[in-house]
C-alpha cells in the first residue's frame, strides 16, 4: 500500500541545517538523501505571517535502519530522471531535497511520504516547499533544517529494484519512489476524515468535487463527502478532463475514510498515483493524464515529453480502433494507451517506441478484447511491445500482426493478471536480451474454490515466435499448439496443417497440449511442463516434464535427439518415428520410464553404415510396440523386434549388385561415393536408396551420360552426309565450265533407334554450301568450298536436346573426261568446327544439366566411277572410301546439382566404304535441259563401334559408359532433278532417304543454284 499523510504544524523560526553524513544522489533539480542506519531527517509544518515562519505540532522525523544497496541507488536515480524529464522547471536556485529512510516497517506498506508544508496566516491555503521551489520558483531554503520531503521505504514487503519488470509477488521499488515524491510535489489534501478543511486547502483540493457538487472550503464544518464507492469524488481540472473524457474519479472507500489515502489518489486503476498497486504493477513515470493534472495545478510541463505519448483512451464498453502510425521519442512513454473494461480494441497501425522503459501498446483493465493486426515495435531496453494488466482479457495477435522487442529486459507481450488468453497467429521476435512472452498472476494468492487463477496461450497456424516464453507465476498456465480458434475465442477445432518451429525456451509452470499438426523443436529448445500430444512432437529439444502421446513422436529435425526429462506414456494410436541416415539415427532419451505402445516406424533419409543401432535410451522400459513398420527397398532393409525394443538392425546392398551390366561402372562410382557423400550428392543417393529395382535402374540410366553418345553419333553421321553431298555435287558438274562459282542449300531430318547405351533421338539440320572451282582442258577440276550448318538434336524419352552450328571447309578435285563411257576419279579433304550447347535432362530428379560442347573434325574421301552414256540415258556405277575423325572437347555441366557431370574429351573415327549406281535421263526443252535421276548407294562402316564416354561425378569418382554403335551398313536411295537453264545457270532438287542399322529413317532434302562465270 502506498500511503500519504498530510502533516500540518504551526510555524517556527528558520534555523541552519545541521551537518549530515548521508549519501546523496543528484539528478537535475532533485537531490535524494539516503539516510544511513541511525541517521534522521525531518519535515515540518510552518505557518507564515508577515514573512516569518512558526513551527506548529510534531515534526515528521524519519530514521534509517537498513543499509542501501546498489539496486536501491539505481532505482532512485531512474525515478529522479523520469521526474526531471516530465516537467519544465527552469533553473531553481536550489534543488528539491528528498530524504529517504530504509526500514523494515509493516508488511503490505510500500512506503509513506510527508513533505514540509507552508500554511498561510488565514488558514486558507496549504502549499509544499517542493511546489514553491519547482513550480513557482520561490525557494524557501531549509526551514529549521527540514527537507522538502521525507519518505519511508519498507523492506518487509517484497520489492523489485531492477529496471526490468518486477518478478512474481514483487512490488516495484522505483514506482513507489516516484509515487511518494509526487505527493510532495502537490498531490496531497488537507481534509479531516469528516470532509472539513480546518487548516486550509491545497491546490489539489481546490479541484475536487463530490457527486453532490460539494467543493473543499477552508472551514471546520464538512464541505465534502469523503466516504463512498469509487465515483463519489472527482477531479475537475480542465486539462485532465479533456484527456480522461470527463471528470476523473478520485479514490474513496465505501467502508470508511483511510487516513493518508482517501482523496489523495486518482481513482483509475493502473496509474502511477493509484491508491494501492497490486503485485507487478510498475508505472514508473507520469503519463499523459497525470501530467495534465499537474498542468491543472499550475505546473509547466515538458511539452516534447507530453507529445511523445500516443493516443490515450479511458473508456468502458467501447470500440477503439487505431489505424494510424505513431512513434515515441522519449523514455517512459507509450505508443497507445487504453484504460478500461469491456472494450474492443483494434490496433492495425504501426506503433514504435524508441526509448527505454516504454510500452508500445499499453492496456489496463478487465474483459477487453484486443486485436492486433499492425506492427508494434519496442526498440530500446526495458520496453514492451504489448503490456496488458487485468483479468479475463482476450488478446488476438492476427496473422498480419507483428510484435518486436529489442534489448535487455524488453518483452514482446508482457501479460499480468488472471484468466487472460492469448490467441497467437502472428509474429513475435525478441532479440538482444529481450523475451518473447512473459505472463504472471498478481492475484495468485486469491484462490477461488481452491483454483489458482491462470492464463492460456494458444499457438495457431501462422505463428512465428523468436525468444523465450516465461510463466513467472507459481500457478499453472495452459499452452496449446494446433487448435484453430474462432473469432469469439471460445469454439475451436484441430488444425492438421499447423506447423510451428521453436528454438528457444518455455519456462515456468505450464501444461502443454499439441491438439493437431506439428510442433518442431530446435536443438536449443527447452520446454518446461507436462505435455499431451495428439499431433506430432518433433525436433531436438528437451521437455522437462511427463509426455503422454496419442500422436506421433519424431525425434530430430532430420537426424537428432529428443529428450524427455520425465516419463513417456504412449497409447495404442501413437507412432514413434525413427529416421536414420546422414551417418546417424534419431534417438529418444527418457530419464524416467518409457511406456511403449502403438507403432514403431523406421524411416531412411540418408546413409547409415549397416549394423545394430540403439534408438531409445530410457531409465526403464515398459510395454511393447503393437506394430513395427520396417523399411525395405532394393538397397535397404531394417529389422526391429516389437517386444521391448531399443535397437534396430540395418542391412545394405551395393548399387552395383542391383544394376544392369551397362550401369556397372556408374553404380560402382556411387558405391565409392556413398559413405562420404554430402550435400546434393547425398540427397540424390538418399532418394535412390528408397527406390525399388525398376526405379533405381531407370535412375541410373537417367544419370548416365548416354546423351553424349547420341551427340557423337549425330555429328559423325552429319559429317558424312555433308561430304557425300559435296561428292554428288562434284559428279554432277559439266566438264566445259570455266571458273564456276556455285551455291547450294540443303536440309534434312534423321531418326535414330534406341540402343542399350543411347536413347532414340531425332536430328534436324539445314545449311548451305558455297564453292569455287576451276576446270582444266585435260579433265581435271580443282576447287574449294565452305559450308554452314545449323543442327538440333532431341531425345524422345528424356527430351534432352542439343543445338549448335557447324563450320566446314573443303578442298576437292576430280578427273572426269567429257567423252562418254569414261572413268573418273574424285577426292575431297575437309575440316570443320562444331559449336553447340547441350541440355541433358535427368527425369527422376526433374533437372537439366547444361554444357557447352565443342568439337573439331577432319575428313578425306577418294573414289571413282564409270560414266556410260546411252542416248539420252546415263548409267554411272561408282565406289569409294572415306575417313572421318571427330575430336570432341571435354565439358563440365552445370545447373543440375549432383547430376552435373564433368565429361572427358573423346576421339572418334569412322572408315566408310561406298558402292553405288546412278541412272539419269536428259530431256531437251529447247531453252534448257531437264535431267531427272535416281541413285542408290550402299555404305559400310568398318569402325562402327563407338568410343566410351568417360565422366566424373561432382564427388570426384570417375566412371564410363559404352559408346553408341554407329550404323554399320546403310543404303541411300535418292531422286533428283536438275534444270540447266543456260550454260551458266543450273538448279537442282534432290530428296534422299537412308535405310541404316539403328535408324528409323534418315531424310535429306537438298536444293541448290549454281552460277558459272
JSON list of N, CA and C in Angstrom, two decimals, residues 369-425:
[
{"chain": "A", "resi": 369, "resn": "UNK", "atom": "N", "xyz": [-11.20, -7.15, -25.31]},
{"chain": "A", "resi": 369, "resn": "UNK", "atom": "CA", "xyz": [-10.79, -7.94, -26.47]},
{"chain": "A", "resi": 369, "resn": "UNK", "atom": "C", "xyz": [-9.81, -7.09, -27.26]},
{"chain": "A", "resi": 370, "resn": "UNK", "atom": "N", "xyz": [-8.60, -7.55, -27.39]},
{"chain": "A", "resi": 370, "resn": "UNK", "atom": "CA", "xyz": [-7.54, -6.79, -28.06]},
{"chain": "A", "resi": 370, "resn": "UNK", "atom": "C", "xyz": [-7.15, -7.54, -29.32]},
{"chain": "A", "resi": 371, "resn": "UNK", "atom": "N", "xyz": [-7.29, -6.88, -30.47]},
{"chain": "A", "resi": 371, "resn": "UNK", "atom": "CA", "xyz": [-6.93, -7.48, -31.75]},
{"chain": "A", "resi": 371, "resn": "UNK", "atom": "C", "xyz": [-5.80, -6.66, -32.38]},
{"chain": "A", "resi": 372, "resn": "UNK", "atom": "N", "xyz": [-4.68, -7.31, -32.60]},
{"chain": "A", "resi": 372, "resn": "UNK", "atom": "CA", "xyz": [-3.51, -6.63, -33.15]},
{"chain": "A", "resi": 372, "resn": "UNK", "atom": "C", "xyz": [-3.24, -7.18, -34.55]},
{"chain": "A", "resi": 373, "resn": "UNK", "atom": "N", "xyz": [-3.37, -6.33, -35.54]},
{"chain": "A", "resi": 373, "resn": "UNK", "atom": "CA", "xyz": [-3.03, -6.71, -36.91]},
{"chain": "A", "resi": 373, "resn": "UNK", "atom": "C", "xyz": [-1.99, -5.77, -37.51]},
{"chain": "A", "resi": 374, "resn": "UNK", "atom": "N", "xyz": [-1.52, -4.82, -36.71]},
{"chain": "A", "resi": 374, "resn": "UNK", "atom": "CA", "xyz": [-0.47, -3.92, -37.16]},
{"chain": "A", "resi": 374, "resn": "UNK", "atom": "C", "xyz": [0.89, -4.34, -36.64]},
{"chain": "A", "resi": 375, "resn": "UNK", "atom": "N", "xyz": [1.83, -3.43, -36.76]},
{"chain": "A", "resi": 375, "resn": "UNK", "atom": "CA", "xyz": [3.19, -3.69, -36.29]},
{"chain": "A", "resi": 375, "resn": "UNK", "atom": "C", "xyz": [3.43, -2.90, -35.01]},
{"chain": "A", "resi": 376, "resn": "UNK", "atom": "N", "xyz": [4.00, -3.55, -34.02]},
{"chain": "A", "resi": 376, "resn": "UNK", "atom": "CA", "xyz": [4.32, -2.91, -32.74]},
{"chain": "A", "resi": 376, "resn": "UNK", "atom": "C", "xyz": [5.75, -3.26, -32.38]},
{"chain": "A", "resi": 377, "resn": "UNK", "atom": "N", "xyz": [6.55, -2.23, -32.24]},
{"chain": "A", "resi": 377, "resn": "UNK", "atom": "CA", "xyz": [7.98, -2.45, -32.04]},
{"chain": "A", "resi": 377, "resn": "UNK", "atom": "C", "xyz": [8.47, -1.66, -30.85]},
{"chain": "A", "resi": 378, "resn": "UNK", "atom": "N", "xyz": [9.10, -2.36, -29.90]},
{"chain": "A", "resi": 378, "resn": "UNK", "atom": "CA", "xyz": [9.75, -1.74, -28.75]},
{"chain": "A", "resi": 378, "resn": "UNK", "atom": "C", "xyz": [11.25, -1.87, -28.97]},
{"chain": "A", "resi": 379, "resn": "UNK", "atom": "N", "xyz": [11.91, -0.76, -29.28]},
{"chain": "A", "resi": 379, "resn": "UNK", "atom": "CA", "xyz": [13.27, -0.81, -29.81]},
{"chain": "A", "resi": 379, "resn": "UNK", "atom": "C", "xyz": [14.35, -0.55, -28.78]},
{"chain": "A", "resi": 380, "resn": "UNK", "atom": "N", "xyz": [14.00, -0.28, -27.53]},
{"chain": "A", "resi": 380, "resn": "UNK", "atom": "CA", "xyz": [15.02, 0.05, -26.53]},
{"chain": "A", "resi": 380, "resn": "UNK", "atom": "C", "xyz": [14.87, -0.86, -25.32]},
{"chain": "A", "resi": 381, "resn": "UNK", "atom": "N", "xyz": [15.87, -0.85, -24.46]},
{"chain": "A", "resi": 381, "resn": "UNK", "atom": "CA", "xyz": [15.88, -1.71, -23.28]},
{"chain": "A", "resi": 381, "resn": "UNK", "atom": "C", "xyz": [14.66, -1.46, -22.38]},
{"chain": "A", "resi": 382, "resn": "UNK", "atom": "N", "xyz": [14.21, -2.53, -21.74]},
{"chain": "A", "resi": 382, "resn": "UNK", "atom": "CA", "xyz": [13.17, -2.47, -20.70]},
{"chain": "A", "resi": 382, "resn": "UNK", "atom": "C", "xyz": [11.87, -1.87, -21.23]},
{"chain": "A", "resi": 383, "resn": "UNK", "atom": "N", "xyz": [11.58, -2.19, -22.47]},
{"chain": "A", "resi": 383, "resn": "UNK", "atom": "CA", "xyz": [10.34, -1.72, -23.10]},
{"chain": "A", "resi": 383, "resn": "UNK", "atom": "C", "xyz": [9.57, -2.93, -23.62]},
{"chain": "A", "resi": 384, "resn": "UNK", "atom": "N", "xyz": [8.27, -2.73, -23.86]},
{"chain": "A", "resi": 384, "resn": "UNK", "atom": "CA", "xyz": [7.41, -3.86, -24.16]},
{"chain": "A", "resi": 384, "resn": "UNK", "atom": "C", "xyz": [6.51, -3.53, -25.34]},
{"chain": "A", "resi": 385, "resn": "UNK", "atom": "N", "xyz": [6.44, -4.45, -26.29]},
{"chain": "A", "resi": 385, "resn": "UNK", "atom": "CA", "xyz": [5.61, -4.20, -27.47]},
{"chain": "A", "resi": 385, "resn": "UNK", "atom": "C", "xyz": [4.13, -4.21, -27.12]},
{"chain": "A", "resi": 386, "resn": "UNK", "atom": "N", "xyz": [3.73, -5.06, -26.19]},
{"chain": "A", "resi": 386, "resn": "UNK", "atom": "CA", "xyz": [2.34, -5.08, -25.72]},
{"chain": "A", "resi": 386, "resn": "UNK", "atom": "C", "xyz": [2.36, -5.38, -24.23]},
{"chain": "A", "resi": 387, "resn": "UNK", "atom": "N", "xyz": [1.85, -4.44, -23.45]},
{"chain": "A", "resi": 387, "resn": "UNK", "atom": "CA", "xyz": [1.72, -4.63, -22.00]},
{"chain": "A", "resi": 387, "resn": "UNK", "atom": "C", "xyz": [0.24, -4.63, -21.66]},
{"chain": "A", "resi": 388, "resn": "UNK", "atom": "N", "xyz": [-0.20, -5.68, -20.97]},
{"chain": "A", "resi": 388, "resn": "UNK", "atom": "CA", "xyz": [-1.61, -5.77, -20.57]},
{"chain": "A", "resi": 388, "resn": "UNK", "atom": "C", "xyz": [-1.68, -6.24, -19.13]},
{"chain": "A", "resi": 389, "resn": "UNK", "atom": "N", "xyz": [-2.56, -5.59, -18.36]},
{"chain": "A", "resi": 389, "resn": "UNK", "atom": "CA", "xyz": [-2.76, -5.94, -16.95]},
{"chain": "A", "resi": 389, "resn": "UNK", "atom": "C", "xyz": [-4.26, -6.00, -16.70]},
{"chain": "A", "resi": 390, "resn": "UNK", "atom": "N", "xyz": [-4.71, -7.10, -16.12]},
{"chain": "A", "resi": 390, "resn": "UNK", "atom": "CA", "xyz": [-6.12, -7.22, -15.79]},
{"chain": "A", "resi": 390, "resn": "UNK", "atom": "C", "xyz": [-6.57, -8.66, -15.80]},
{"chain": "A", "resi": 391, "resn": "UNK", "atom": "N", "xyz": [-7.88, -8.84, -15.84]},
{"chain": "A", "resi": 391, "resn": "UNK", "atom": "CA", "xyz": [-8.47, -10.17, -15.79]},
{"chain": "A", "resi": 391, "resn": "UNK", "atom": "C", "xyz": [-9.38, -10.38, -17.00]},
{"chain": "A", "resi": 392, "resn": "UNK", "atom": "N", "xyz": [-9.43, -11.64, -17.41]},
{"chain": "A", "resi": 392, "resn": "UNK", "atom": "CA", "xyz": [-10.37, -12.08, -18.45]},
{"chain": "A", "resi": 392, "resn": "UNK", "atom": "C", "xyz": [-10.22, -11.30, -19.75]},
{"chain": "A", "resi": 393, "resn": "UNK", "atom": "N", "xyz": [-9.01, -10.86, -20.05]},
{"chain": "A", "resi": 393, "resn": "UNK", "atom": "CA", "xyz": [-8.75, -10.21, -21.33]},
{"chain": "A", "resi": 393, "resn": "UNK", "atom": "C", "xyz": [-8.43, -11.26, -22.39]},
{"chain": "A", "resi": 394, "resn": "UNK", "atom": "N", "xyz": [-8.84, -10.98, -23.62]},
{"chain": "A", "resi": 394, "resn": "UNK", "atom": "CA", "xyz": [-8.51, -11.83, -24.76]},
{"chain": "A", "resi": 394, "resn": "UNK", "atom": "C", "xyz": [-7.63, -11.03, -25.72]},
{"chain": "A", "resi": 395, "resn": "UNK", "atom": "N", "xyz": [-6.46, -11.56, -26.01]},
{"chain": "A", "resi": 395, "resn": "UNK", "atom": "CA", "xyz": [-5.52, -10.88, -26.91]},
{"chain": "A", "resi": 395, "resn": "UNK", "atom": "C", "xyz": [-5.36, -11.73, -28.16]},
{"chain": "A", "resi": 396, "resn": "UNK", "atom": "N", "xyz": [-5.70, -11.17, -29.30]},
{"chain": "A", "resi": 396, "resn": "UNK", "atom": "CA", "xyz": [-5.57, -11.85, -30.59]},
{"chain": "A", "resi": 396, "resn": "UNK", "atom": "C", "xyz": [-4.42, -11.19, -31.36]},
{"chain": "A", "resi": 397, "resn": "UNK", "atom": "N", "xyz": [-3.36, -11.93, -31.58]},
{"chain": "A", "resi": 397, "resn": "UNK", "atom": "CA", "xyz": [-2.29, -11.46, -32.47]},
{"chain": "A", "resi": 397, "resn": "UNK", "atom": "C", "xyz": [-2.59, -12.08, -33.83]},
{"chain": "A", "resi": 398, "resn": "UNK", "atom": "N", "xyz": [-3.16, -11.29, -34.73]},
{"chain": "A", "resi": 398, "resn": "UNK", "atom": "CA", "xyz": [-3.59, -11.81, -36.02]},
{"chain": "A", "resi": 398, "resn": "UNK", "atom": "C", "xyz": [-2.38, -12.15, -36.89]},
{"chain": "A", "resi": 399, "resn": "UNK", "atom": "N", "xyz": [-2.66, -12.83, -38.01]},
{"chain": "A", "resi": 399, "resn": "UNK", "atom": "CA", "xyz": [-1.55, -13.25, -38.88]},
{"chain": "A", "resi": 399, "resn": "UNK", "atom": "C", "xyz": [-0.75, -12.07, -39.39]},
{"chain": "A", "resi": 400, "resn": "UNK", "atom": "N", "xyz": [-1.42, -10.93, -39.59]},
{"chain": "A", "resi": 400, "resn": "UNK", "atom": "CA", "xyz": [-0.70, -9.75, -40.07]},
{"chain": "A", "resi": 400, "resn": "UNK", "atom": "C", "xyz": [0.02, -9.03, -38.94]},
{"chain": "A", "resi": 401, "resn": "UNK", "atom": "N", "xyz": [-0.31, -9.38, -37.71]},
{"chain": "A", "resi": 401, "resn": "UNK", "atom": "CA", "xyz": [0.28, -8.70, -36.57]},
{"chain": "A", "resi": 401, "resn": "UNK", "atom": "C", "xyz": [1.73, -9.09, -36.35]},
{"chain": "A", "resi": 402, "resn": "UNK", "atom": "N", "xyz": [2.56, -8.12, -36.09]},
{"chain": "A", "resi": 402, "resn": "UNK", "atom": "CA", "xyz": [3.99, -8.37, -35.88]},
{"chain": "A", "resi": 402, "resn": "UNK", "atom": "C", "xyz": [4.47, -7.55, -34.70]},
{"chain": "A", "resi": 403, "resn": "UNK", "atom": "N", "xyz": [4.96, -8.23, -33.68]},
{"chain": "A", "resi": 403, "resn": "UNK", "atom": "CA", "xyz": [5.49, -7.59, -32.49]},
{"chain": "A", "resi": 403, "resn": "UNK", "atom": "C", "xyz": [6.99, -7.82, -32.43]},
{"chain": "A", "resi": 404, "resn": "UNK", "atom": "N", "xyz": [7.72, -6.78, -32.06]},
{"chain": "A", "resi": 404, "resn": "UNK", "atom": "CA", "xyz": [9.17, -6.90, -31.94]},
{"chain": "A", "resi": 404, "resn": "UNK", "atom": "C", "xyz": [9.60, -6.22, -30.65]},
{"chain": "A", "resi": 405, "resn": "UNK", "atom": "N", "xyz": [10.50, -6.88, -29.94]},
{"chain": "A", "resi": 405, "resn": "UNK", "atom": "CA", "xyz": [11.08, -6.32, -28.71]},
{"chain": "A", "resi": 405, "resn": "UNK", "atom": "C", "xyz": [12.58, -6.49, -28.78]},
{"chain": "A", "resi": 406, "resn": "UNK", "atom": "N", "xyz": [13.28, -5.44, -28.38]},
{"chain": "A", "resi": 406, "resn": "UNK", "atom": "CA", "xyz": [14.74, -5.46, -28.51]},
{"chain": "A", "resi": 406, "resn": "UNK", "atom": "C", "xyz": [15.36, -4.89, -27.25]},
{"chain": "A", "resi": 407, "resn": "UNK", "atom": "N", "xyz": [16.37, -5.59, -26.75]},
{"chain": "A", "resi": 407, "resn": "UNK", "atom": "CA", "xyz": [17.15, -5.05, -25.64]},
{"chain": "A", "resi": 407, "resn": "UNK", "atom": "C", "xyz": [16.88, -5.76, -24.33]},
{"chain": "A", "resi": 408, "resn": "UNK", "atom": "N", "xyz": [17.79, -5.55, -23.40]},
{"chain": "A", "resi": 408, "resn": "UNK", "atom": "CA", "xyz": [17.69, -6.18, -22.08]},
{"chain": "A", "resi": 408, "resn": "UNK", "atom": "C", "xyz": [16.38, -5.82, -21.41]},
{"chain": "A", "resi": 409, "resn": "UNK", "atom": "N", "xyz": [15.73, -6.84, -20.85]},
{"chain": "A", "resi": 409, "resn": "UNK", "atom": "CA", "xyz": [14.52, -6.62, -20.07]},
{"chain": "A", "resi": 409, "resn": "UNK", "atom": "C", "xyz": [13.28, -6.32, -20.87]},
{"chain": "A", "resi": 410, "resn": "UNK", "atom": "N", "xyz": [13.39, -6.24, -22.19]},
{"chain": "A", "resi": 410, "resn": "UNK", "atom": "CA", "xyz": [12.22, -5.96, -23.01]},
{"chain": "A", "resi": 410, "resn": "UNK", "atom": "C", "xyz": [11.43, -7.24, -23.26]},
{"chain": "A", "resi": 411, "resn": "UNK", "atom": "N", "xyz": [10.13, -7.08, -23.53]},
{"chain": "A", "resi": 411, "resn": "UNK", "atom": "CA", "xyz": [9.24, -8.22, -23.73]},
{"chain": "A", "resi": 411, "resn": "UNK", "atom": "C", "xyz": [8.30, -7.94, -24.89]},
{"chain": "A", "resi": 412, "resn": "UNK", "atom": "N", "xyz": [8.05, -8.95, -25.70]},
{"chain": "A", "resi": 412, "resn": "UNK", "atom": "CA", "xyz": [7.09, -8.80, -26.79]},
{"chain": "A", "resi": 412, "resn": "UNK", "atom": "C", "xyz": [5.68, -8.64, -26.26]},
{"chain": "A", "resi": 413, "resn": "UNK", "atom": "N", "xyz": [5.21, -9.61, -25.47]},
{"chain": "A", "resi": 413, "resn": "UNK", "atom": "CA", "xyz": [3.92, -9.50, -24.78]},
{"chain": "A", "resi": 413, "resn": "UNK", "atom": "C", "xyz": [4.19, -9.69, -23.29]},
{"chain": "A", "resi": 414, "resn": "UNK", "atom": "N", "xyz": [3.89, -8.66, -22.51]},
{"chain": "A", "resi": 414, "resn": "UNK", "atom": "CA", "xyz": [4.01, -8.74, -21.05]},
{"chain": "A", "resi": 414, "resn": "UNK", "atom": "C", "xyz": [2.59, -8.72, -20.51]},
{"chain": "A", "resi": 415, "resn": "UNK", "atom": "N", "xyz": [2.13, -9.87, -20.03]},
{"chain": "A", "resi": 415, "resn": "UNK", "atom": "CA", "xyz": [0.73, -10.03, -19.63]},
{"chain": "A", "resi": 415, "resn": "UNK", "atom": "C", "xyz": [0.66, -10.36, -18.15]},
{"chain": "A", "resi": 416, "resn": "UNK", "atom": "N", "xyz": [0.11, -9.43, -17.37]},
{"chain": "A", "resi": 416, "resn": "UNK", "atom": "CA", "xyz": [-0.06, -9.62, -15.94]},
{"chain": "A", "resi": 416, "resn": "UNK", "atom": "C", "xyz": [-1.55, -9.68, -15.63]},
{"chain": "A", "resi": 417, "resn": "UNK", "atom": "N", "xyz": [-1.95, -10.67, -14.84]},
{"chain": "A", "resi": 417, "resn": "UNK", "atom": "CA", "xyz": [-3.35, -10.77, -14.45]},
{"chain": "A", "resi": 417, "resn": "UNK", "atom": "C", "xyz": [-3.78, -12.21, -14.37]},
{"chain": "A", "resi": 418, "resn": "UNK", "atom": "N", "xyz": [-5.08, -12.42, -14.40]},
{"chain": "A", "resi": 418, "resn": "UNK", "atom": "CA", "xyz": [-5.63, -13.76, -14.22]},
{"chain": "A", "resi": 418, "resn": "UNK", "atom": "C", "xyz": [-6.65, -14.07, -15.29]},
{"chain": "A", "resi": 419, "resn": "UNK", "atom": "N", "xyz": [-6.69, -15.35, -15.68]},
{"chain": "A", "resi": 419, "resn": "UNK", "atom": "CA", "xyz": [-7.66, -15.83, -16.66]},
{"chain": "A", "resi": 419, "resn": "UNK", "atom": "C", "xyz": [-7.63, -15.01, -17.95]},
{"chain": "A", "resi": 420, "resn": "UNK", "atom": "N", "xyz": [-6.44, -14.58, -18.33]},
{"chain": "A", "resi": 420, "resn": "UNK", "atom": "CA", "xyz": [-6.26, -13.93, -19.62]},
{"chain": "A", "resi": 420, "resn": "UNK", "atom": "C", "xyz": [-5.88, -14.97, -20.66]},
{"chain": "A", "resi": 421, "resn": "UNK", "atom": "N", "xyz": [-6.16, -14.66, -21.92]},
{"chain": "A", "resi": 421, "resn": "UNK", "atom": "CA", "xyz": [-5.89, -15.60, -23.00]},
{"chain": "A", "resi": 421, "resn": "UNK", "atom": "C", "xyz": [-5.23, -14.89, -24.17]},
{"chain": "A", "resi": 422, "resn": "UNK", "atom": "N", "xyz": [-4.20, -15.53, -24.70]},
{"chain": "A", "resi": 422, "resn": "UNK", "atom": "CA", "xyz": [-3.53, -15.04, -25.91]},
{"chain": "A", "resi": 422, "resn": "UNK", "atom": "C", "xyz": [-3.82, -16.03, -27.04]},
{"chain": "A", "resi": 423, "resn": "UNK", "atom": "N", "xyz": [-4.35, -15.52, -28.15]},
{"chain": "A", "resi": 423, "resn": "UNK", "atom": "CA", "xyz": [-4.53, -16.31, -29.36]},
{"chain": "A", "resi": 423, "resn": "UNK", "atom": "C", "xyz": [-3.51, -15.80, -30.37]},
{"chain": "A", "resi": 424, "resn": "UNK", "atom": "N", "xyz": [-2.51, -16.60, -30.65]},
{"chain": "A", "resi": 424, "resn": "UNK", "atom": "CA", "xyz": [-1.36, -16.10, -31.41]},
{"chain": "A", "resi": 424, "resn": "UNK", "atom": "C", "xyz": [-1.29, -16.74, -32.80]},
{"chain": "A", "resi": 425, "resn": "UNK", "atom": "N", "xyz": [-1.41, -15.90, -33.82]},
{"chain": "A", "resi": 425, "resn": "UNK", "atom": "CA", "xyz": [-1.26, -16.36, -35.20]},
{"chain": "A", "resi": 425, "resn": "UNK", "atom": "C", "xyz": [-0.27, -15.51, -35.98]}
]
